[in-house]
CSV table of C-alpha atoms and ligand atoms in Angstrom, one decimal:
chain,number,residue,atom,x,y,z
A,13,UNK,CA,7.4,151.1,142.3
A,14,UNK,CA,7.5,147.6,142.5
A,15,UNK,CA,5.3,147.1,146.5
A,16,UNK,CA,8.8,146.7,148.0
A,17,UNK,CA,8.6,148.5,152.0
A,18,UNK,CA,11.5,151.4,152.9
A,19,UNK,CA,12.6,148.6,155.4
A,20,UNK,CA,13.2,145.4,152.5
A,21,UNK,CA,15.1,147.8,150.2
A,22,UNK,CA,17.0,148.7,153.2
A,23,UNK,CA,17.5,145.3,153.3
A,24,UNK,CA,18.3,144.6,150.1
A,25,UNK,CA,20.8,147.5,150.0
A,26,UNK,CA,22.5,146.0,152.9
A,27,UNK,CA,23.0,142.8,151.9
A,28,UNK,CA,24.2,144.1,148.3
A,29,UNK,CA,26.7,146.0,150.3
A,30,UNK,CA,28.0,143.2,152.6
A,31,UNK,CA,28.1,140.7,149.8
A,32,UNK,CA,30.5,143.3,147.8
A,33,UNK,CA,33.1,144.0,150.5
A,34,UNK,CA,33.0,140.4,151.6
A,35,UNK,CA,33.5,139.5,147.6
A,36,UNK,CA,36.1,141.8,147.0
A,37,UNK,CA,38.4,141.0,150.5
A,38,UNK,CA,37.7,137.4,149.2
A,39,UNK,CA,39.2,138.2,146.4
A,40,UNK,CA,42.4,139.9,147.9
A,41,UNK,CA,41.3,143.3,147.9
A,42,UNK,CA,42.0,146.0,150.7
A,43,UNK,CA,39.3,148.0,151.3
A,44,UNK,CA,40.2,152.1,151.7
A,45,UNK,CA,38.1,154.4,153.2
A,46,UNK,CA,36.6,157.3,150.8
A,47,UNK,CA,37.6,160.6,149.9
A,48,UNK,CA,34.7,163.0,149.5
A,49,UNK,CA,36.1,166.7,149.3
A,50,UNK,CA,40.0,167.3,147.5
A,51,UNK,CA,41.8,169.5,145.2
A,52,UNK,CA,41.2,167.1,142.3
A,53,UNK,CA,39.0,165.0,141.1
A,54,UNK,CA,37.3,162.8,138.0
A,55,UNK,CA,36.7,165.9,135.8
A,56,UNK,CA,34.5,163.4,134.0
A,57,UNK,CA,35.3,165.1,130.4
A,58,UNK,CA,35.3,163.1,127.1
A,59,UNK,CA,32.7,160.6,128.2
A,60,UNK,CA,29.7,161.2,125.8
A,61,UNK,CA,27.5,159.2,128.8
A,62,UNK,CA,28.2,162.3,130.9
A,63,UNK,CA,25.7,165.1,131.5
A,64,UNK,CA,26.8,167.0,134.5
A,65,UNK,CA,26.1,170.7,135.5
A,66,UNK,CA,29.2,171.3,137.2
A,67,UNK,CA,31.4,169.6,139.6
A,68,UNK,CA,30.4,170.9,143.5
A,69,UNK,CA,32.6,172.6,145.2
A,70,UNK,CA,33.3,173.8,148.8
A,71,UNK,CA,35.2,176.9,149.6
A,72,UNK,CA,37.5,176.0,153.1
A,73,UNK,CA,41.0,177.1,154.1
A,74,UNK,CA,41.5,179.6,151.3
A,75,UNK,CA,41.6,176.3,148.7
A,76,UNK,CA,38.5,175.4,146.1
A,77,UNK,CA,37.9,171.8,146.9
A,78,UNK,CA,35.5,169.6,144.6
A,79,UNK,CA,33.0,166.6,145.8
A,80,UNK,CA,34.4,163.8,144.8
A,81,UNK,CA,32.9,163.1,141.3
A,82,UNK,CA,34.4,159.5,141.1
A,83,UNK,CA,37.7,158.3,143.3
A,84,UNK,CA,39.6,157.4,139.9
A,85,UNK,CA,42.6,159.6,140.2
A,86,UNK,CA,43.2,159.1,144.1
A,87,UNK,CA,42.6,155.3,143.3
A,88,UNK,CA,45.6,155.6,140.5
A,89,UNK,CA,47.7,157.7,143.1
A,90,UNK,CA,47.6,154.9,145.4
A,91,UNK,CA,48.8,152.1,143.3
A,92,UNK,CA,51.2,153.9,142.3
A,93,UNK,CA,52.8,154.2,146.1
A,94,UNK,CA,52.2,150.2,145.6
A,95,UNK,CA,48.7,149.3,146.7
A,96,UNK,CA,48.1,146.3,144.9
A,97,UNK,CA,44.5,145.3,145.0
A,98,UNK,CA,41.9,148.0,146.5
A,99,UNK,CA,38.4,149.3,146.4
A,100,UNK,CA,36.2,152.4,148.4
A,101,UNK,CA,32.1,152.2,148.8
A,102,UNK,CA,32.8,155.1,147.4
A,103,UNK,CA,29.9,157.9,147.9
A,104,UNK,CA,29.6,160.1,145.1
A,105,UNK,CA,27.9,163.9,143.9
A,106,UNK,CA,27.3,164.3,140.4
A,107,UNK,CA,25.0,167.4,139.3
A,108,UNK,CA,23.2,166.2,136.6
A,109,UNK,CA,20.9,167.9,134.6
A,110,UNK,CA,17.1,167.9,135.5
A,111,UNK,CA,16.1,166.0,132.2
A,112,UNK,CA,18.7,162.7,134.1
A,113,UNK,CA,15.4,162.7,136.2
A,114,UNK,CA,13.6,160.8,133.1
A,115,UNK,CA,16.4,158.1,132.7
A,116,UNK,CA,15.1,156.1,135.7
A,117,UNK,CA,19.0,155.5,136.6
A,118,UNK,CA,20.5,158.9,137.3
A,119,UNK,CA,20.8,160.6,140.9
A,120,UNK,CA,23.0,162.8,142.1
A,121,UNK,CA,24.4,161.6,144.8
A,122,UNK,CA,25.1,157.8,144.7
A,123,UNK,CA,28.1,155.2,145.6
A,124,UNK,CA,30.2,152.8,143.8
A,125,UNK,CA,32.4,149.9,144.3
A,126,UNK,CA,35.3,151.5,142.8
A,127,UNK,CA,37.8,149.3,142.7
A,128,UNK,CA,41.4,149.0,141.2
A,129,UNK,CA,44.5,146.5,140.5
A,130,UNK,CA,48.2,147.2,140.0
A,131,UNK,CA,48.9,145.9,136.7
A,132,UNK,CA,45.6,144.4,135.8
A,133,UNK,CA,44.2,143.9,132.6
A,134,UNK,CA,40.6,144.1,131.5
A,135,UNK,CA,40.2,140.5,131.6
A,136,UNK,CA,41.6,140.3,135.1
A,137,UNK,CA,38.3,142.6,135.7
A,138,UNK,CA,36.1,140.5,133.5
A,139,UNK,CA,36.8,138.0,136.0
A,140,UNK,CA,36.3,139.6,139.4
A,141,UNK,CA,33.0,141.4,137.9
A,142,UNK,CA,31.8,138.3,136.6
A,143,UNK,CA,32.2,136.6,139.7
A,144,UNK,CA,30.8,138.7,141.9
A,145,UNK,CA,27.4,139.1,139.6
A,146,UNK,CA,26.9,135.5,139.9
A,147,UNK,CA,27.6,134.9,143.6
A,148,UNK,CA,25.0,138.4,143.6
A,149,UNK,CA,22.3,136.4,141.4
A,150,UNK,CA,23.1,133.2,143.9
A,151,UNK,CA,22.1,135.4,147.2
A,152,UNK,CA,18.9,137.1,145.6
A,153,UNK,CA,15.6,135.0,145.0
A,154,UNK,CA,14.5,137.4,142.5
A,155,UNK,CA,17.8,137.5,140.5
A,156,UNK,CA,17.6,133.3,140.6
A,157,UNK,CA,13.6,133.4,138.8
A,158,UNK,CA,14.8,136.4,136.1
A,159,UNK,CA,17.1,133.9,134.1
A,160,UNK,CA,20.2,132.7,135.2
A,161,UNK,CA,23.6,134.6,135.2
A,162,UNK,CA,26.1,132.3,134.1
A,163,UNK,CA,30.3,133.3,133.2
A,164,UNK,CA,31.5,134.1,130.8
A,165,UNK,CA,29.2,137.0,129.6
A,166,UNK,CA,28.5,137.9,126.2
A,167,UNK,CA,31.0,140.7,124.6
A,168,UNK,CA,30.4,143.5,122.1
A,169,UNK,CA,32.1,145.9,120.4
A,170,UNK,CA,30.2,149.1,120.7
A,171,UNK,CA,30.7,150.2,117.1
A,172,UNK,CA,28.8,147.1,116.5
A,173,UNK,CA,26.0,147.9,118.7
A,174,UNK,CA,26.2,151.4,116.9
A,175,UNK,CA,26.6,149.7,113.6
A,176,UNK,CA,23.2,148.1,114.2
A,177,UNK,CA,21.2,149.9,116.3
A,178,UNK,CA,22.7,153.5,116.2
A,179,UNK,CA,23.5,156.0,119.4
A,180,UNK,CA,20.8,154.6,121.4
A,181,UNK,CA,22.4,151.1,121.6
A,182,UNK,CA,22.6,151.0,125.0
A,183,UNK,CA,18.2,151.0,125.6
A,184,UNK,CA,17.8,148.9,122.1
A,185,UNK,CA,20.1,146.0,123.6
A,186,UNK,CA,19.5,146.2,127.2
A,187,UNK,CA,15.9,145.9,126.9
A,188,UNK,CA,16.7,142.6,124.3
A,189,UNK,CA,19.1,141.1,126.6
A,190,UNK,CA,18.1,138.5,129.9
A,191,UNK,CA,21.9,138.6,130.7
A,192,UNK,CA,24.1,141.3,131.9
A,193,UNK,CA,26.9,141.9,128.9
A,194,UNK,CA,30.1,143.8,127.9
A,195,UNK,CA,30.1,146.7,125.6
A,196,UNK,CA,33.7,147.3,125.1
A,197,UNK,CA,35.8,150.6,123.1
A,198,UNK,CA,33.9,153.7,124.3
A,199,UNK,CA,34.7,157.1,123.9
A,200,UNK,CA,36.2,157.7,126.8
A,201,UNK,CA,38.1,160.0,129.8
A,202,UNK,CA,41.9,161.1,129.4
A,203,UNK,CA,43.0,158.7,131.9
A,204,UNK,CA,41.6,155.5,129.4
A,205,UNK,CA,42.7,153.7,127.2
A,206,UNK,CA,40.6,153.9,124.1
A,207,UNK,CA,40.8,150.8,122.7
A,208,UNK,CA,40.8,148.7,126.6
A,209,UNK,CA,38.1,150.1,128.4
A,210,UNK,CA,34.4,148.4,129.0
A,211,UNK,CA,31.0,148.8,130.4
A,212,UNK,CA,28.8,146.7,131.9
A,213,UNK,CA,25.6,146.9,130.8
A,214,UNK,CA,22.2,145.0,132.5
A,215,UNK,CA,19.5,143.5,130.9
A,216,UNK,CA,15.8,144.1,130.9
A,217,UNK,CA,16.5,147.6,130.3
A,218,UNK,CA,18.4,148.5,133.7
A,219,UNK,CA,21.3,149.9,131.4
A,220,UNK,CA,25.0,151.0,132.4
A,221,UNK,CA,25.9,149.4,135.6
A,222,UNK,CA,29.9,149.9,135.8
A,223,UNK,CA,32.0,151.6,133.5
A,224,UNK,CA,36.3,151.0,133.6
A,225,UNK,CA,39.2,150.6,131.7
A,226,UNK,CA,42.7,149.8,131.6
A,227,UNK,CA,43.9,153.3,132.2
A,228,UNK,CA,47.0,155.2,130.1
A,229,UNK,CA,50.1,154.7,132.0
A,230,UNK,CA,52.6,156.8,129.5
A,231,UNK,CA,53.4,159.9,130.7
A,232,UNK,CA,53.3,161.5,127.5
A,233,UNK,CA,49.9,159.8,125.9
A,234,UNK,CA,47.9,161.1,129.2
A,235,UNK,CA,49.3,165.1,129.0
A,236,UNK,CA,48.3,164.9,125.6
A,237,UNK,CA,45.0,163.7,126.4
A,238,UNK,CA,44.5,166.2,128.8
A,239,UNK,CA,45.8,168.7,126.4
A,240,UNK,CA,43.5,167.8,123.5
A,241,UNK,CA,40.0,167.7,126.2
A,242,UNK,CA,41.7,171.4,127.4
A,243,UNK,CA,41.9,170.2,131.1
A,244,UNK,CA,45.4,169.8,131.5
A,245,UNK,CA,45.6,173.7,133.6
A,246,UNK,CA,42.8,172.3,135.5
A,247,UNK,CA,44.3,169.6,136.9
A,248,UNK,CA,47.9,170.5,137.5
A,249,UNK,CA,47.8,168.1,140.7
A,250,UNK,CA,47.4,164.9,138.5
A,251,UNK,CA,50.2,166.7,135.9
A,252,UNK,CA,52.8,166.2,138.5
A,253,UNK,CA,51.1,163.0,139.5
A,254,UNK,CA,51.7,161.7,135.9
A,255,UNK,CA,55.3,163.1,135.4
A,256,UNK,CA,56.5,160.9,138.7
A,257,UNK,CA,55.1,158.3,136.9
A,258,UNK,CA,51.8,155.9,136.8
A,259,UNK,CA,51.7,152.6,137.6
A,260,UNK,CA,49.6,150.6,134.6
A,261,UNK,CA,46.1,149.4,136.3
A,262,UNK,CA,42.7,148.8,135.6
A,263,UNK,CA,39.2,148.7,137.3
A,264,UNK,CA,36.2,150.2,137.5
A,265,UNK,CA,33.0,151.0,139.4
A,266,UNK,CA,30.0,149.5,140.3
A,267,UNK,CA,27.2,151.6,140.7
A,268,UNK,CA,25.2,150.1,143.8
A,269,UNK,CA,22.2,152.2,143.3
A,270,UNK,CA,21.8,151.2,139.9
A,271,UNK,CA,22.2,147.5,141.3
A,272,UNK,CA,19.9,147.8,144.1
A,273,UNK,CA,17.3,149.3,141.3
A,274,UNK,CA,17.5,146.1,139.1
A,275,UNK,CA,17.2,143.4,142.4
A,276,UNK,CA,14.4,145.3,143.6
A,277,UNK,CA,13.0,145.9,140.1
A,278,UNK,CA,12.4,149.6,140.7
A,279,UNK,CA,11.1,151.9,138.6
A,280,UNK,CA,13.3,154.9,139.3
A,281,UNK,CA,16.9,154.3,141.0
A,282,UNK,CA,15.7,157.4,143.6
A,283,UNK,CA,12.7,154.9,144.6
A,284,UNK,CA,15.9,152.6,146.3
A,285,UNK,CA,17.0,155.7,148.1
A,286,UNK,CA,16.0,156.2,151.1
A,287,UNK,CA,17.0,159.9,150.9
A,288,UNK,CA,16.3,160.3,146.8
A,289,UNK,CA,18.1,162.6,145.4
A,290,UNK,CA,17.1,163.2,142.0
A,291,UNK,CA,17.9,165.5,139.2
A,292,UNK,CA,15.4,168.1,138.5
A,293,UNK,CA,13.7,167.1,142.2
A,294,UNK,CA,13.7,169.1,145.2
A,295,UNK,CA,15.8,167.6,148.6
A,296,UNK,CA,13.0,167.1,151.3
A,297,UNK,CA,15.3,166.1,153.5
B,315,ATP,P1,25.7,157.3,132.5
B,315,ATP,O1,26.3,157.1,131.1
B,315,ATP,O2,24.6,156.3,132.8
B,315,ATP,O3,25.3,158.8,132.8
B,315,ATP,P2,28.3,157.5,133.4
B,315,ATP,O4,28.9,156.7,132.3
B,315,ATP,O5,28.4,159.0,133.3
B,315,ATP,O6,26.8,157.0,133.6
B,315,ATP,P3,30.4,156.6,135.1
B,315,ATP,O7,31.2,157.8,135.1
B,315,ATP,O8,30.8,155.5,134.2
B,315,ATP,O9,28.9,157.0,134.8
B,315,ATP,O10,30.3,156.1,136.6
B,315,ATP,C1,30.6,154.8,137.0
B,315,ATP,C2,29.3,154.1,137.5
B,315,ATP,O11,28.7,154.9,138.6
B,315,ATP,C3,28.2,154.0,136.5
B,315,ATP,O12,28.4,152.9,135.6
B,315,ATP,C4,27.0,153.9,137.4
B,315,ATP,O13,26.8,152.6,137.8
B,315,ATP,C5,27.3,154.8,138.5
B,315,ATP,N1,26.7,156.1,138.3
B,315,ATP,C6,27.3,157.1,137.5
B,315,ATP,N2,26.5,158.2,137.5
B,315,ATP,C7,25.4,157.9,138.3
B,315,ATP,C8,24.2,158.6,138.7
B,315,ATP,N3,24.0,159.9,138.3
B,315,ATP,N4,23.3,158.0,139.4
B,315,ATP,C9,23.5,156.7,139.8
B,315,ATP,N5,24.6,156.0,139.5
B,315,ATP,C10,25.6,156.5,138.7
B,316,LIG,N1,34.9,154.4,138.8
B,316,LIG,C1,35.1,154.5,137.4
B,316,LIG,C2,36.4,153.8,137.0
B,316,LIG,O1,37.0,153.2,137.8
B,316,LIG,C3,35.3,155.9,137.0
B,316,LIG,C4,34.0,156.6,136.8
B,316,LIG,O2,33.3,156.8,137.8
B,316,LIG,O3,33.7,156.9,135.7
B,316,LIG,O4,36.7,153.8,135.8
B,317,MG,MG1,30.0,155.1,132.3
C-alpha cells in the first residue's frame, strides 16, 4: 500500500469522478443513468484479455437477468434511437477467476466511464481520452511529479508489441513506458471492428486502463460474428437489435478503479476500494 488513509483515497476517488462527468458534459456528453440487471449483456467473448467465471445472474419474474458485465450493447441501442454523445459511471460485476487476484488490477465488481458517440471514429476518441488524461494529470500533484502527460500519445500496433516482446506485451511495455499509450488491433468482441479498435494502456506497469473500438455497424458482418464465437442463440435480443439496424459509433470505457490505483500508486486496485472485492478473496462486508 502506498500510506494513503481510507478517507484521501476517498478523496481521490471523488474528485477522479467529478472531474470525469464534469469532462465529459464539457465535452457535449449527456450523462445516462446505469443499467445493472437486463436480459442482455456484454457476453464478453472473443477478447483473449477476458477471464471470467460466468456472467451473474438473478432469477426475478420468471426471466434470467444478467449483471451488467459492461453497458456496451444498451450504449449501442441508444444511439441508435439517436443519442448523440453519452456516457454511464457505469458499475460493473465480472467474476473473474481467483488467480485475477495476482494481477494487482482485477476486481470483480468495479465502474467505468463508458462512454459512446453517434458516428464517431477512433480518432474522435483519441481526442476526448487524451484530453481528459491531461486535464486528470493537471488536477493531481502526484500525476504532475511522475512525468508529464502531454497529447498526442504514442501509438502501437499490437502485432508490433507482439512482434517484439511476445504475448506479454502489455507488462514488458507498460513497465518501459512514463506515458500512457495506444495499443491498437486487438482481438476483439463481435460487436468490434477488428482492425479500429484500441486500448489504452498506463505506464509504470499500471496496464490496461480502457479498452473500445469503432463497433461493426453491418448487419450481416455482426450475425456472422456472433455466429462464428457461437453466441448468436444467446443473444437473440441484440439479433433483432442488429436486423432494425445499428447506428455506426465508437467509444469505450474507462476503468476508474484501475485509475484511482495508478493516482494513488496502489499496490492492488482492491487497496482503492473501500469495499474490495477481489477475486479469489472472501467479501467481509
Ligand atoms: P483485462 O484484459 O485487464 O482483464 P478486459 O480487457 O477484460 O480487462 P474490458 O472488457 O476491456 O476489460 O473492460 C473495459 C475496462 O474496464 C478495462 O479497460 C478496465 O479499465 C476496466 N475493467 C475491466 N475488468 C476489470 C476488473 N476486473 N477490475 C477492474 N477494472 C476492470
Ligand atoms: N466499455 C467497453 C467499450 O465501450 C466495453 C467493455 O467493457 O469491454 O468498448
Ligand atoms: Mg480490454
Amino acid at each position: 500500500m502506498n500510506g494513503l488513509t481510507r478517507v484521501e483515497i476517498a478523496r481521490i476517488t471523488d474528485k477522479v469522478l467529478d472531474h470525469a462527468q464534469r469532462y465529459f458534459r464539457s465535452e457535449g456528453f449527456l450523462e445516462i443513468k446505469p443499467v445493472m440487471l437486463a436480459c442482455i449483456t456484454d457476453p464478453l467473448d472473443g477478447d483473449p484479455g477476458s477471464a471470467v467465471l460466468k456472467t451473474g445472474t438473478i432469477e426475478y419474474g420468471g426471466q434470467n437477468l444478467s449483471l451488467m458485465q459492461s453497458m456496451i450493447l444498451h450504449k449501442q441501442k441508444l444511439i441508435a434511437e439517436g443519442f448523440e454523445k453519452i456516457f454511464i459511471m457505469s458499475p460493473n460485476i465480472r467474476l473473474e477467476q481467483p488467480h485475477r487476484e495476482k494481477t494487482g488490477r482485477h476486481a470483480f465488481e468495479f465502474m467505468q466511464v463508458d462512454f459512446e458517440i453517434a458516428h464517431g471514429k477512433k480518432e474522435d476518441v483519441f481526442r476526448i481520452v487524451e484530453g481528459f488524461m491531461v486535464s486528470l494529470s493537471e488536477e493531481f500533484q502526484s500525476l504532475k511529479e511522475r512525468g508529464k502527460i502531454e497529447m498526442p500519445f504514442e501509438r502501437h500496433l499490437v502485432k508490433d508489441l507482439e512482434a517484439e516482446y511476445g504475448p506479454d506485451w502489455e507488462t514488458i511495455m507498460s513497465r518501459k513506458s512514463r506515458h500512457p499509450f495506444w495499443a491498437l488491433g486487438l482481438e476483439r468482441e463481435f460487436y468490434d471492428d477488428e482492425k479500429n479498435n484500441y486500448d489504452l494502456i498506463l505506464p509504470e506497469g499500471y496496464g490496461e486502463v480502457l479498452s473500445g473500438g469503432q463497433r461493426i455497424h453491418e448487419t450481416e458482418a455482426v450475425l456472422e460474428r456472433m455466429k462464428s464465437h457461437g453466441i448468436l442463440e444467446k443473444n437473440m435480443e441484440y439479433v433483432e437489435f442488429a436486423r432494425q439496424g445499428i447506428v455506426p459509433s465508437a467509444g469505450g470505457g474507462i476503468g476508474v478503479d484501475r485509475l484511482v490505483r495508478y493516482i494513488a500508486e496502489a499496490e492492488h486496485v482492491g487497496d482503492v476500494q473501500l469495499f474490495p472485492r477481489i477475486p479469489g478473496r472472501p467479501v467481509t462486508f
